[in-house]
CSV table of C-alpha atoms in Angstrom, one decimal:
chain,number,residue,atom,x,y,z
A,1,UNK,CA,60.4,-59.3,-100.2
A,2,UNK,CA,59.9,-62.9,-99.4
A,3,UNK,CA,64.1,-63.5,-99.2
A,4,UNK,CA,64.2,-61.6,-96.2
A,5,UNK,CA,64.1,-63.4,-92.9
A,6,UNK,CA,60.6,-62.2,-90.7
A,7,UNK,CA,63.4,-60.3,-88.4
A,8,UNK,CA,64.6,-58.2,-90.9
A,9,UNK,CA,61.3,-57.2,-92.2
A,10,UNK,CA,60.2,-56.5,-88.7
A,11,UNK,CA,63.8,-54.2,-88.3
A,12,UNK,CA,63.2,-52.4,-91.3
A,13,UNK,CA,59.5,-51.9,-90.3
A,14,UNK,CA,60.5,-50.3,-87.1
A,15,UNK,CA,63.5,-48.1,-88.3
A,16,UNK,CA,61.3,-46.8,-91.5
A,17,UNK,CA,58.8,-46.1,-88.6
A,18,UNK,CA,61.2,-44.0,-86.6
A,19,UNK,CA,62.6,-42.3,-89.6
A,20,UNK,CA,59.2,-41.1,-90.8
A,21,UNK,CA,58.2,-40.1,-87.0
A,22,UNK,CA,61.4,-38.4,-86.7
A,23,UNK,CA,61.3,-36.3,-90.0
A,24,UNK,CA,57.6,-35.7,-89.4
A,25,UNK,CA,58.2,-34.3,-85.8
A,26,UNK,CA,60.9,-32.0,-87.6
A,27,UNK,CA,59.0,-31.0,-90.4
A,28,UNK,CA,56.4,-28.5,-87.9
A,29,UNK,CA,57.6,-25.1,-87.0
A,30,UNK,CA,60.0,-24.5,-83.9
A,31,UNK,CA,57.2,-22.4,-82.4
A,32,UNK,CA,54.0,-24.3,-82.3
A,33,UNK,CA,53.2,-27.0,-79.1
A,34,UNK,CA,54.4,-30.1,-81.4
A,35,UNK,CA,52.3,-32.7,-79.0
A,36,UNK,CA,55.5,-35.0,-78.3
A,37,UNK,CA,53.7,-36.8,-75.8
A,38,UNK,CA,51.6,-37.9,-78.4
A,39,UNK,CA,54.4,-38.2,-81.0
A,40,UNK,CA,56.5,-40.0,-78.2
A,41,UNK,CA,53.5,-42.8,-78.1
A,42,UNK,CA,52.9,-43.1,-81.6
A,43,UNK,CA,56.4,-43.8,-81.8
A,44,UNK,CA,56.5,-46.8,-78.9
A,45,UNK,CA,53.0,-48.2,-80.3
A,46,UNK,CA,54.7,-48.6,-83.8
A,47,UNK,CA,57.9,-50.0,-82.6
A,48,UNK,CA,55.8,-52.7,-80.0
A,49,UNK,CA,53.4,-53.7,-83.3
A,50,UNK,CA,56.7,-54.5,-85.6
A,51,UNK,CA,57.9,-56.3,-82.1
A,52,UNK,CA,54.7,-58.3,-82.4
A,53,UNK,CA,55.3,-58.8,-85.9
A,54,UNK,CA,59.1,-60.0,-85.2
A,55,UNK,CA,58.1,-62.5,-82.3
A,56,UNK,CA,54.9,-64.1,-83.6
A,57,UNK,CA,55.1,-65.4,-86.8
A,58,UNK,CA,52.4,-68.2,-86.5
A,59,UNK,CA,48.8,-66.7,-86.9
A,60,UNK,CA,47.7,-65.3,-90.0
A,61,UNK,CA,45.2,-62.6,-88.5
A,62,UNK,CA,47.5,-61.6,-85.6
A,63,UNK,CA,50.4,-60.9,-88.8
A,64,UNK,CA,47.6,-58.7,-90.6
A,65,UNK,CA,46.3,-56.5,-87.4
A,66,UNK,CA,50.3,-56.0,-86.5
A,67,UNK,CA,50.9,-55.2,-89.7
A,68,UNK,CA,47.8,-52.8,-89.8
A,69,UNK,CA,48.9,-51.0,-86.5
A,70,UNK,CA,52.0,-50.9,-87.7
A,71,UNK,CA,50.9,-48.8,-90.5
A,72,UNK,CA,48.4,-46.6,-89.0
A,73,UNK,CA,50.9,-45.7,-85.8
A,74,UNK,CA,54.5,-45.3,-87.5
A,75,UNK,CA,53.1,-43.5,-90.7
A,76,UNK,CA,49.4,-42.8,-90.9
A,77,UNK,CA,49.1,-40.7,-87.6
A,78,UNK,CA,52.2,-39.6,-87.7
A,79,UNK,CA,52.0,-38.0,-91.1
A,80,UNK,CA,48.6,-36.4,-90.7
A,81,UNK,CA,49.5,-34.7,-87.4
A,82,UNK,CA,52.1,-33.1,-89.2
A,83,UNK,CA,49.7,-31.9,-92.3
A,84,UNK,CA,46.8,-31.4,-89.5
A,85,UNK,CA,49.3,-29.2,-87.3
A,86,UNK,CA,49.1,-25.6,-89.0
A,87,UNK,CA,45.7,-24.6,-89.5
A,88,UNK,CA,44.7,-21.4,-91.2
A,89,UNK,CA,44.5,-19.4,-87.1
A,90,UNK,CA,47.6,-21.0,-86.2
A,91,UNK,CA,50.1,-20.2,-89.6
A,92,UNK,CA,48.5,-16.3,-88.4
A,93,UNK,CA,49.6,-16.0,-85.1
A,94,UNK,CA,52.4,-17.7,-86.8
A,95,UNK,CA,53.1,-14.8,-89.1
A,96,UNK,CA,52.2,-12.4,-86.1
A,97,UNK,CA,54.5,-13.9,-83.8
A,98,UNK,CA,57.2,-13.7,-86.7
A,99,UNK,CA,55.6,-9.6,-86.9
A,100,UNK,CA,55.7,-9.1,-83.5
A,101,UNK,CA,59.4,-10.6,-82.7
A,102,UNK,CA,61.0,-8.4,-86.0
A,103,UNK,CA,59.3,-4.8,-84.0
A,104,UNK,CA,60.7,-5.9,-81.4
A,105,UNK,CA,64.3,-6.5,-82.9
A,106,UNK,CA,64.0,-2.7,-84.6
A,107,UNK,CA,63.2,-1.2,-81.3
A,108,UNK,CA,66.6,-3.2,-79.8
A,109,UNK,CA,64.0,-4.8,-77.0
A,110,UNK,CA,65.3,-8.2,-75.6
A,111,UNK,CA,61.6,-9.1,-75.2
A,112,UNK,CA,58.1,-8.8,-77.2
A,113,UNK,CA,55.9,-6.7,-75.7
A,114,UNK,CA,52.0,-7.1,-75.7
A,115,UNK,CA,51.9,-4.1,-77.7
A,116,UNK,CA,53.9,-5.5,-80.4
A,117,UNK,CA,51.8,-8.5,-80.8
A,118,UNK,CA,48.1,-6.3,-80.8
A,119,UNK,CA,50.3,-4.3,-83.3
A,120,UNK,CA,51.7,-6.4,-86.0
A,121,UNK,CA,48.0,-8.5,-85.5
A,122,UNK,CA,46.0,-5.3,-86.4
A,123,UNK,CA,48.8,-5.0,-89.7
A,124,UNK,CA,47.6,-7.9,-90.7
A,125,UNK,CA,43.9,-7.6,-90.2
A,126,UNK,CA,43.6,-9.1,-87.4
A,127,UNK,CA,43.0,-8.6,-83.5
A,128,UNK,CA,43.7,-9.9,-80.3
A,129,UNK,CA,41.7,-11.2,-77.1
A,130,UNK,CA,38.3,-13.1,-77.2
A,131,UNK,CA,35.9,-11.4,-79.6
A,132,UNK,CA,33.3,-10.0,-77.2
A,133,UNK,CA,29.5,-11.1,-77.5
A,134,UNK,CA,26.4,-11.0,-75.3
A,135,UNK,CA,26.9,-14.4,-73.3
A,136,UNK,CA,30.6,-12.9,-72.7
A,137,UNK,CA,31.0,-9.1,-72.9
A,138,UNK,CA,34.3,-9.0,-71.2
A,139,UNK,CA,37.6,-9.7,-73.2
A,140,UNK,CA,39.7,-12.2,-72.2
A,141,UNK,CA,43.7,-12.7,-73.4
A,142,UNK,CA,44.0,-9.1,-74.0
A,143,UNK,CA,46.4,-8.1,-71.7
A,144,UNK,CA,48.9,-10.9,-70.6
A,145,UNK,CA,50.7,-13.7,-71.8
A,146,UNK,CA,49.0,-16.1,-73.4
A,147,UNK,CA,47.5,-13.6,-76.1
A,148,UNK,CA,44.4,-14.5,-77.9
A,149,UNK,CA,44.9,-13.9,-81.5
A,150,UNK,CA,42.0,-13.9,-83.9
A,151,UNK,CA,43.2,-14.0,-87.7
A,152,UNK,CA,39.5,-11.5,-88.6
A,153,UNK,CA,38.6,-8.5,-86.3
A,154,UNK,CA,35.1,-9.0,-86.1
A,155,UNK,CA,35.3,-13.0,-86.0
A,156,UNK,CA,35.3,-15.0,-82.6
A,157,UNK,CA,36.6,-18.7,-82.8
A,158,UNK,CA,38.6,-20.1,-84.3
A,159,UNK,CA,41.6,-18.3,-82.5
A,160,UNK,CA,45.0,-18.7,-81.4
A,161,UNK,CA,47.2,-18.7,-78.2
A,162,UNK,CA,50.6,-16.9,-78.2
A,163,UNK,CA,53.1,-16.3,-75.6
A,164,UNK,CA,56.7,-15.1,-75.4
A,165,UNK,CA,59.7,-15.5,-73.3
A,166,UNK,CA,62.0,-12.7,-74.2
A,167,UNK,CA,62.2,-13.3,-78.0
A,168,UNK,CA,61.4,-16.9,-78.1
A,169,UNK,CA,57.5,-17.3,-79.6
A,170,UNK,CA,55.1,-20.4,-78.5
A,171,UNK,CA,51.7,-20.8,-80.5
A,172,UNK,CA,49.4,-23.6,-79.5
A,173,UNK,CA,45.4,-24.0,-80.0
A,174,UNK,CA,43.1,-22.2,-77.1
């Protein structure tokens, strides 16, 4: 590794940093909220550290807390938002959503109805809106888009959001 010229190093850094970012950002479902912004920035701070590494070349210390940052922002984040992104309420409303949009194909709809969702959740042992309590008997996210959807009928939190637009399923945390 010592051959190659600090510029090259500092090349390969940053196009291994995009190539992991890129095949991490492609490797979460279609459907969930894939936090690009966040991605987006990971991205740019990984790309300005192996600039820093490319144009300063002098101090020791500065090298190592490039090369750190480099590390933690083109594969460290980057990799654990993609393991972090499908907890065990989200890969439900997942699987609902998946539910939800396959009644909706057998019944020739062009959109998924709330009833299909509070359907195909119940199938799988689940509910949807906010699991009512004493501090807040009402239910909330029963009855329009977003849905709440709880993976265990007589468990509040953790839950997840859903929404549609015709066929096309969004799932993020709520």
């Amino acid at each position: 590794m010592q051959s190659l010229s600090p510029r090259v190093r500092a090349l390969g850094a940053a196009g291994v940093c995009l190539l992991i970012a890129v095949v991490a950002g492609l490797a979460v479902d279609g459907r969930l909220d894939r936090h690009w912004v966040l991605r987006g920035m990971t991205v740019f701070l990984a790309v300005c550290c192996a600039a820093l590494l490319l144009a300063d070349q002098t101090r020791r210390l500065r090298q190592i807390v490039t090369a750190v940052g480099l590390a933690m922002f083109g594969v460290v984040i980057p990799v654990t938002q993609t393991v972090w992104s499908k907890p065990p309420e989200i890969a439900f409303a997942l699987q609902v959503a998946t539910d939800a949009k396959a009644a909706a194909g057998k019944a020739s709809s062009s959109s998924v109805s709330i009833a299909d969702v509070k359907a195909a959740a119940e199938a799988r042992g689940g509910a949807i809106g906010s699991f009512p309590t004493e501090k807040s008997p009402q239910v909330r996210g029963a009855d329009a888009y977003p849905i709440i959807v709880r993976a265990k009928r007589d468990q509040g939190r953790p839950w997840a959001c859903v929404s549609f637009t015709g066929l096309d399923a969004k799932v993020r945390p709520c």
